[in-house]
Tab-separated table of C-alpha atoms in Angstrom:
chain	number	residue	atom	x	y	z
A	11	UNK	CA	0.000	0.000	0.000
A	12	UNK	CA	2.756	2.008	1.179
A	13	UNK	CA	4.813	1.782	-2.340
A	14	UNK	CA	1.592	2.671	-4.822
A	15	UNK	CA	1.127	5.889	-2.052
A	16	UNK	CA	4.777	6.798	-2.875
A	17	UNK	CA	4.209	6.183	-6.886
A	18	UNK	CA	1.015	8.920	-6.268
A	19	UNK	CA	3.005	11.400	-4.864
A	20	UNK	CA	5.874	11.263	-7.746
A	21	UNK	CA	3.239	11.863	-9.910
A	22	UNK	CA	0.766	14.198	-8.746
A	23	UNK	CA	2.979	16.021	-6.378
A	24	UNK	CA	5.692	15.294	-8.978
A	25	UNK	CA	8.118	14.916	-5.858
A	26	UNK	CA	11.487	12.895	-6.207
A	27	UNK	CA	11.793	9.113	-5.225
A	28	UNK	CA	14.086	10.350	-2.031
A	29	UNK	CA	11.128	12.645	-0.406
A	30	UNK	CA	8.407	10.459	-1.392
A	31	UNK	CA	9.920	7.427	0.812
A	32	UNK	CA	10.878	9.910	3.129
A	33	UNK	CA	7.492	11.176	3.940
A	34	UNK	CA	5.507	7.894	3.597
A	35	UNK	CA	8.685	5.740	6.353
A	36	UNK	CA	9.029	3.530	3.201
A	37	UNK	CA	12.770	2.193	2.244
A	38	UNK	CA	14.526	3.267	-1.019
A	39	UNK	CA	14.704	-0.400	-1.646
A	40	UNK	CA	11.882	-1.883	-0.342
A	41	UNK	CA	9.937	0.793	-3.028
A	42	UNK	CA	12.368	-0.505	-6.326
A	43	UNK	CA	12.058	-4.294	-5.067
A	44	UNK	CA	10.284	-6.001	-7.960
A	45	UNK	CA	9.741	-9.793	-7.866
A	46	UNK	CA	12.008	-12.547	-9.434
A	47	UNK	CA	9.906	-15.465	-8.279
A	48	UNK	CA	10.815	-18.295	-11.417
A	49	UNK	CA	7.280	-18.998	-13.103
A	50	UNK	CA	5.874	-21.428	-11.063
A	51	UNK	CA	3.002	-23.451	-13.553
A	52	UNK	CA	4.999	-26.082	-14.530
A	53	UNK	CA	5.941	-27.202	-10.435
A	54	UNK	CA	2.342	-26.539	-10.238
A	55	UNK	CA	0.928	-28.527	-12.734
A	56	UNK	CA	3.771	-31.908	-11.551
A	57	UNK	CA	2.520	-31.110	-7.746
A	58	UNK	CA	-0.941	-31.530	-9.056
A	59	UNK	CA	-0.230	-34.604	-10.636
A	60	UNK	CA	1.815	-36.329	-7.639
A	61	UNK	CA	-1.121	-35.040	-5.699
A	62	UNK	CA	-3.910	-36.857	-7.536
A	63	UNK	CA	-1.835	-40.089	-7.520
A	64	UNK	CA	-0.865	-40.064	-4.230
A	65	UNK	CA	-4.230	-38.715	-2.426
A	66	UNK	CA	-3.249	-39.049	0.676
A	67	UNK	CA	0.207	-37.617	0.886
A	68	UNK	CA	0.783	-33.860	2.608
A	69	UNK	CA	2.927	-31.460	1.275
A	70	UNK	CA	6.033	-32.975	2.438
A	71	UNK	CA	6.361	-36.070	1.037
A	72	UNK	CA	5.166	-34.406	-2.306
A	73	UNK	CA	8.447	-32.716	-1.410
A	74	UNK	CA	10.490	-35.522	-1.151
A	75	UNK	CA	8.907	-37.339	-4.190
A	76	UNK	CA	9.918	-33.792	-6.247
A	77	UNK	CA	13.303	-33.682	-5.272
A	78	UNK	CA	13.801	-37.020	-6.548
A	79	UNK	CA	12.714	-35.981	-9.619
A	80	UNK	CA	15.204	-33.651	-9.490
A	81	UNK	CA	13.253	-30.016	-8.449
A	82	UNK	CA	15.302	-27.876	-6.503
A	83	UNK	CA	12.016	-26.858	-4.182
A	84	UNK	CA	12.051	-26.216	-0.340
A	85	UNK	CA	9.474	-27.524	1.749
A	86	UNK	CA	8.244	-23.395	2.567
A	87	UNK	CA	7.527	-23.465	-1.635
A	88	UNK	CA	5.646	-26.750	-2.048
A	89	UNK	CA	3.652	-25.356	1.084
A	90	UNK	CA	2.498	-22.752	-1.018
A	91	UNK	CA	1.355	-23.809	-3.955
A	92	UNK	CA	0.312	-26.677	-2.032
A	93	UNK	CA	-2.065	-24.376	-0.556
A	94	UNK	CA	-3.151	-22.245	-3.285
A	95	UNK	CA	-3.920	-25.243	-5.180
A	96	UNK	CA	-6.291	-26.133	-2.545
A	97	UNK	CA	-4.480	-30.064	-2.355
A	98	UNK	CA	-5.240	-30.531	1.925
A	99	UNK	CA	-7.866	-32.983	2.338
A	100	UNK	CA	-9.315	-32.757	6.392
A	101	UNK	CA	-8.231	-35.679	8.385
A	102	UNK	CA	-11.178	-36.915	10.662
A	103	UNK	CA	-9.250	-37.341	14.224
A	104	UNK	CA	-11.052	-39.570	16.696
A	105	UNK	CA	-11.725	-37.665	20.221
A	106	UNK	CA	-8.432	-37.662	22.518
A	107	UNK	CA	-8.458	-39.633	25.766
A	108	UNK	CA	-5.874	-38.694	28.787
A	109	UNK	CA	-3.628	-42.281	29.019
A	110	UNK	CA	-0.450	-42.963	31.190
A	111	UNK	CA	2.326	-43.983	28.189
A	112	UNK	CA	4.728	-46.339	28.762
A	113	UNK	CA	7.824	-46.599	26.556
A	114	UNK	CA	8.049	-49.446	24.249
A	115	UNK	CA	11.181	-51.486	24.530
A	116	UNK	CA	13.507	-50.025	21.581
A	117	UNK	CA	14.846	-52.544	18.854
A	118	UNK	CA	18.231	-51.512	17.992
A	119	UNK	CA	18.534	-53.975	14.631
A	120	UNK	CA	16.452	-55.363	12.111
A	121	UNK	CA	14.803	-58.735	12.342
A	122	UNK	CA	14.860	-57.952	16.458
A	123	UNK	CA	10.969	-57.056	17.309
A	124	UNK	CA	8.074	-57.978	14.702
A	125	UNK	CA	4.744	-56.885	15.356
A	126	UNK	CA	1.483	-58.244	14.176
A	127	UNK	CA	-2.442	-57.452	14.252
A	128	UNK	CA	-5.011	-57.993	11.719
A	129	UNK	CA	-7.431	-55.411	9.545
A	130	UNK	CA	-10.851	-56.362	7.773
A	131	UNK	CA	-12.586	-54.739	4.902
A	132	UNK	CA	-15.548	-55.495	2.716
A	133	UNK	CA	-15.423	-56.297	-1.309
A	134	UNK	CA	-17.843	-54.659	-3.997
A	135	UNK	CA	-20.175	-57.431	-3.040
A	136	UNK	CA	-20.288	-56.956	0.298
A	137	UNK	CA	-18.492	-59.829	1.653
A	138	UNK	CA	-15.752	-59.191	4.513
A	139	UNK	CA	-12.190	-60.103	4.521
A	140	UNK	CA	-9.165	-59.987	6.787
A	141	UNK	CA	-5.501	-59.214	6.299
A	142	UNK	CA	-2.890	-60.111	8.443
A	143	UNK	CA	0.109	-57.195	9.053
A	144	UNK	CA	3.375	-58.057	10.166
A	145	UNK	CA	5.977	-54.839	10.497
A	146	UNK	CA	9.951	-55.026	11.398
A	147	UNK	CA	9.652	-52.479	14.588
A	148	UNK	CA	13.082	-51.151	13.356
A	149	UNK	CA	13.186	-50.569	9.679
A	150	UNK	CA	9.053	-49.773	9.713
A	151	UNK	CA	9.591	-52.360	6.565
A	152	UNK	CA	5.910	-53.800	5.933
A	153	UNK	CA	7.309	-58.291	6.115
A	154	UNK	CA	3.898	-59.456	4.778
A	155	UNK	CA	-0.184	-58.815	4.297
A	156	UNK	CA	-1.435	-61.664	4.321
A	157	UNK	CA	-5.425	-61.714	2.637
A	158	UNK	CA	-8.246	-63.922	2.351
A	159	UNK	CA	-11.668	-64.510	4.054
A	160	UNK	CA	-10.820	-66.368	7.171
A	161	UNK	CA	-7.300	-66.218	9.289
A	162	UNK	CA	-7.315	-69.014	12.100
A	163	UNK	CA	-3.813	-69.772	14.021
A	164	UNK	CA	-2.830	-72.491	11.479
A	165	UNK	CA	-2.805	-69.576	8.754
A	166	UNK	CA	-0.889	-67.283	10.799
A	167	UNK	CA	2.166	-70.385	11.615
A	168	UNK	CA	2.220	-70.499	7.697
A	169	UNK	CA	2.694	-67.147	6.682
A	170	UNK	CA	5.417	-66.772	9.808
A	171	UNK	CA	7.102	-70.219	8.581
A	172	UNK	CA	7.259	-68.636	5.040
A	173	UNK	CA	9.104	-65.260	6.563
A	174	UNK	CA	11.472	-67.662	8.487
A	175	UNK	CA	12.653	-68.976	5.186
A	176	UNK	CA	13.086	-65.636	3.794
A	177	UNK	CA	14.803	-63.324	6.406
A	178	UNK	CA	15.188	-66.011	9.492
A	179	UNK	CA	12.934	-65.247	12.884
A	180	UNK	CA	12.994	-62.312	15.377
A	181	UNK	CA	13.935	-62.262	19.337
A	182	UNK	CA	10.194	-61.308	19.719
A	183	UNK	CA	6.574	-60.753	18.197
A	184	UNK	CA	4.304	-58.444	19.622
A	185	UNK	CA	0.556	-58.750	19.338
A	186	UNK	CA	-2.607	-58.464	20.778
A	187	UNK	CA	-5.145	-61.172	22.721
A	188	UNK	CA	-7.352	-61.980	19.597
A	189	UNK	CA	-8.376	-65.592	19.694
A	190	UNK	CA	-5.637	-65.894	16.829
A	191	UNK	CA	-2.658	-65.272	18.484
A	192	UNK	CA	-3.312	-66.983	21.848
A	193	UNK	CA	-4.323	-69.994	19.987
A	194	UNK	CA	-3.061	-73.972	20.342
A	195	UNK	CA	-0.936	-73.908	17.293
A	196	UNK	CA	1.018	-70.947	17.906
A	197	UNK	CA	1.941	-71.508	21.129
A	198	UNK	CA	3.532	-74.392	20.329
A	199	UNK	CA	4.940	-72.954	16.830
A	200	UNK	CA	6.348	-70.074	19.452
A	201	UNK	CA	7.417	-72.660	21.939
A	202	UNK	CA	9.486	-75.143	19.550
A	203	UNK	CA	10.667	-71.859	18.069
A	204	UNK	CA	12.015	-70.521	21.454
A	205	UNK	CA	10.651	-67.326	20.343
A	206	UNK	CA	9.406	-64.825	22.614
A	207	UNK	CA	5.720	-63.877	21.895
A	208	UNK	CA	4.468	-61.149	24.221
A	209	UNK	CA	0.934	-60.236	23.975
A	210	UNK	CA	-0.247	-56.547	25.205
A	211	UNK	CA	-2.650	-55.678	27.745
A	212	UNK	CA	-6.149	-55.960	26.886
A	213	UNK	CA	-7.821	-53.086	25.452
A	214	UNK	CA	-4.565	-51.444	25.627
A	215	UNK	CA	-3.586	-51.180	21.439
A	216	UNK	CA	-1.022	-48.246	22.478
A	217	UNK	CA	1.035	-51.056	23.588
A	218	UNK	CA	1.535	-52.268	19.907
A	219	UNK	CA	1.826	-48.858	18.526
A	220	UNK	CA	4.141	-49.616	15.575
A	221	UNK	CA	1.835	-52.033	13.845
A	222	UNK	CA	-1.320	-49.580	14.425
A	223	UNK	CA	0.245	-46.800	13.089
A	224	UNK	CA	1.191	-49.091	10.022
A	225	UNK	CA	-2.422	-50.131	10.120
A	226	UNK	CA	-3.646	-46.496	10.022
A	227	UNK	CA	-1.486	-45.668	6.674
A	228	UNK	CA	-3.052	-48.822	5.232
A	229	UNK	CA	-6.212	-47.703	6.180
A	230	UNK	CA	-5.599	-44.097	4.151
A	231	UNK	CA	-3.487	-45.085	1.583
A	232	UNK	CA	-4.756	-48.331	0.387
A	233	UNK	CA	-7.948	-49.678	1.823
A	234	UNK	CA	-9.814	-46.181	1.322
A	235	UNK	CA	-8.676	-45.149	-1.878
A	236	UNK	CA	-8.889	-48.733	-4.052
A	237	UNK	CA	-12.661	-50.951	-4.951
A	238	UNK	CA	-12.070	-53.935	-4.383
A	239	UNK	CA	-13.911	-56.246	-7.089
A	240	UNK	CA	-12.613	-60.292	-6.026
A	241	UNK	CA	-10.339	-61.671	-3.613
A	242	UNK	CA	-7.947	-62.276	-6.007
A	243	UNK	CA	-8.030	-58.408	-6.653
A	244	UNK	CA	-7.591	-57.427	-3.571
A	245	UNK	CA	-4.116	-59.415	-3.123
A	246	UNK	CA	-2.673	-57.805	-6.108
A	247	UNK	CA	-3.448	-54.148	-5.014
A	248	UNK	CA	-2.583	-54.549	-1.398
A	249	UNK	CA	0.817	-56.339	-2.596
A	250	UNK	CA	1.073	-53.362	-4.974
A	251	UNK	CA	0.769	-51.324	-2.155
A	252	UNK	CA	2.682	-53.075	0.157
A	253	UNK	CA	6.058	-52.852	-2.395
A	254	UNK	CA	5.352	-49.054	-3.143
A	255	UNK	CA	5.567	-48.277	0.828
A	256	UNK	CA	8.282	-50.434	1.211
A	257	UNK	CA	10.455	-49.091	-1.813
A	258	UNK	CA	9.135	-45.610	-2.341
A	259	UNK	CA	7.111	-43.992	0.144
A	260	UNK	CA	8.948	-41.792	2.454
A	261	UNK	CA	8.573	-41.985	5.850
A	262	UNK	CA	8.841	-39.595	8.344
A	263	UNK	CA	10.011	-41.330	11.875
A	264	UNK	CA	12.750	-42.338	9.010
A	265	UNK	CA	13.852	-38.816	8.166
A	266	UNK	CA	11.897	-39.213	5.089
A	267	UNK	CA	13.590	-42.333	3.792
A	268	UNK	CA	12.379	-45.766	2.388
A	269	UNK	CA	11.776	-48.675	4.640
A	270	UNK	CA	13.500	-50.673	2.330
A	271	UNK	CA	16.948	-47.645	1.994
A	272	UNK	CA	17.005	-47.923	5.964
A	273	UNK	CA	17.476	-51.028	6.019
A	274	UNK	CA	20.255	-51.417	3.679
A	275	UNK	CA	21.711	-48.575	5.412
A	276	UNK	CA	21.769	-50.456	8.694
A	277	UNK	CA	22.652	-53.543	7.368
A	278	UNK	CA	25.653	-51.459	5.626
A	279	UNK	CA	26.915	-50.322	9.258
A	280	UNK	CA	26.509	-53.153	11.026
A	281	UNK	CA	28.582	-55.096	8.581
A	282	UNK	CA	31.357	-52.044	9.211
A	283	UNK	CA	30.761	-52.629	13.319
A	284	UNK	CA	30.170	-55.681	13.623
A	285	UNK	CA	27.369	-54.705	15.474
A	286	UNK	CA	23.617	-56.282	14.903
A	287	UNK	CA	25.077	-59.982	14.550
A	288	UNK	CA	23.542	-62.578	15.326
A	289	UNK	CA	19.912	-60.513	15.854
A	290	UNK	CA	17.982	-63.502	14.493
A	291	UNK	CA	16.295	-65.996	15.968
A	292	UNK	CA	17.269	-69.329	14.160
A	293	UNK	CA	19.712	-70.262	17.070
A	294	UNK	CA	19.300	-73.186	19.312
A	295	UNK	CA	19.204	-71.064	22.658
A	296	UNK	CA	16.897	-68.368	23.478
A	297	UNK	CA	17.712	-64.704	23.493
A	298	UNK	CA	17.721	-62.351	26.057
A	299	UNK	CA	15.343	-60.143	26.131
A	300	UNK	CA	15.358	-56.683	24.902
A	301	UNK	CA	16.406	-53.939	27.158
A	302	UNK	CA	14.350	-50.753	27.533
A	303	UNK	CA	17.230	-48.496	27.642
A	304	UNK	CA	20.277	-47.898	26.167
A	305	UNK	CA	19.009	-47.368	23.013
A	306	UNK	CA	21.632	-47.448	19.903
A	307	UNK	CA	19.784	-45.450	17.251
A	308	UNK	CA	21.446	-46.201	13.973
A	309	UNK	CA	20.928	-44.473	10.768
A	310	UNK	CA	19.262	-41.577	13.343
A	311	UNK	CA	16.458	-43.022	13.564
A	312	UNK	CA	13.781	-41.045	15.041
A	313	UNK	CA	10.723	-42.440	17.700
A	314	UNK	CA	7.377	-42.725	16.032
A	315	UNK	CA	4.723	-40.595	17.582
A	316	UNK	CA	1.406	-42.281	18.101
A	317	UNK	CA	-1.789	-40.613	18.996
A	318	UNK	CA	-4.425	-43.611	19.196
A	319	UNK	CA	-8.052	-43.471	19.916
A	320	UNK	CA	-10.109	-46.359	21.858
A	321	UNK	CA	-13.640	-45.175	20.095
């Protein structure tokens, strides 16, 4: 306001540049700034586009996702246009409760502390079906969704039998009292495994708060936004899924890396240390149990921050 005042007095008072900032408190340079913003449309129209294909991403992974693609964008730009291009979408937040936390006991490796719970959803015909979630506590890396109508204990030995063939067994698997987990078979899968399988307090999901925030982001990302037509459909778009968060979806608690990238990285330095050895579970002899404290954070990772409601 203060700059067209000064270009009205040059004119109709015909005074010089000097006394017009003078009397109007307004910097020489302040009044000659002119903008050099770069033109803007085509960041806008690629934001647009990462925006539509990933729905439910805020403006900082759209960040990351640009700089890959080689923009040279800060987070304070993408906010902007981010904004003006009206992209938020409202997040529906269920009603916050006052709990006593109580800090998780810290994995310091890969393949240490697995957690586990199971989601439903419905098809386009209506009928319900379950997956079964299993997340590294370390690396956030998504191990397995496992899909299909009905998930009894025998299913879940299976799909853990098929990871131990893969990657070996963790120390410990966390999950919750559901009829599943506490059943006959794995018990004794657990037992002859000497594996350590602690189950939460009831009513008390908190306690397994890597695998429900996992199971929120699933909710968002992939059970919202996809229709569902067979069962057989449903496996190939939640494995679809599953890879993309693995392999490209940034995450923050990771400083806005892969799953998949921290874990190399960590696998990288304990190679160089020495440290991490010996982390699975494929031993003869039990392990000892995690400790609470003393936490070695490699690759800086951060905690994850939870906020769970018991609606």
């Amino acid at each position: 306001m203060r700059r067209e005042a000064v270009l009205v007095m040059q004119v109709e008072a015909e005074l010089s540049q000097r006394r017009a900032c003078g009397l109007m408190g307004l910097y020489r340079a302040t009044c000659r700034y002119r903008k050099r913003r770069s033109e803007d449309q085509q960041l806008r129209v690629r934001l647009r586009e990462l925006a539509e294909a990933r729905r439910r991403f805020g403006y900082r992974r759209l960040q990351i996702l640009l700089k890959r693609e080689g923009w040279q964008v800060n987070h304070k730009r993408v906010y902007r246009l981010y904004v003006e291009e009206k992209l938020s979408l409202r997040r529906k937040r269920g009603r916050k409760r006052s709990t006593v936390r109580q800090p998780l006991p810290a994995a310091v490796a890969a393949n240490q502390v697995w957690s586990v719970d199971f989601m439903s959803d419905t098809l386009s015909s209506g009928r319900r079906f379950r997956t079964l979630n299993i997340v590294d506590d370390y690396t956030r890396e998504c191990l397995a969704i496992e899909v299909d109508t009905s998930l009894g204990g025998m299913r879940v030995v299976r799909v853990l039998e098929e990871l131990q063939r893969k990657r070996g067994l963790p120390r410990q698997i966390r999950s919750d009292n559901g009829p599943e987990f506490v059943s006959r078979a794995v018990d004794q899968w657990a037992y002859e495994q000497r594996l350590q399988w602690h189950t939460i307090q009831p009513g008390r999901p908190m306690e397994n708060s890597y695998v429900e925030s996992f199971n929120g982001r699933f909710r968002d990302e992939c059970l919202n936004e996809n229709w569902f037509s067979s069962l057989a459909d449903a496996r190939e778009k939640i494995e679809q899924w599953r890879q993309d968060y693995n392999e490209l979806r940034p995450h923050s608690s990771l400083q806005y890396r892969t799953p998949a990238a921290f874990a190399a990285q960590s696998a990288a330095s304990f190679e160089i240390t020495g440290v991490g050895q010996g982390t699975s579970n494929a031993g003869p002899l039990p392990h000892a149990p995690i400790p609470a404290t003393d936490r070695v954070m490699w690759g800086e990772q951060k905690p994850e921050k939870v906020s769970l409601s018991l609606d």
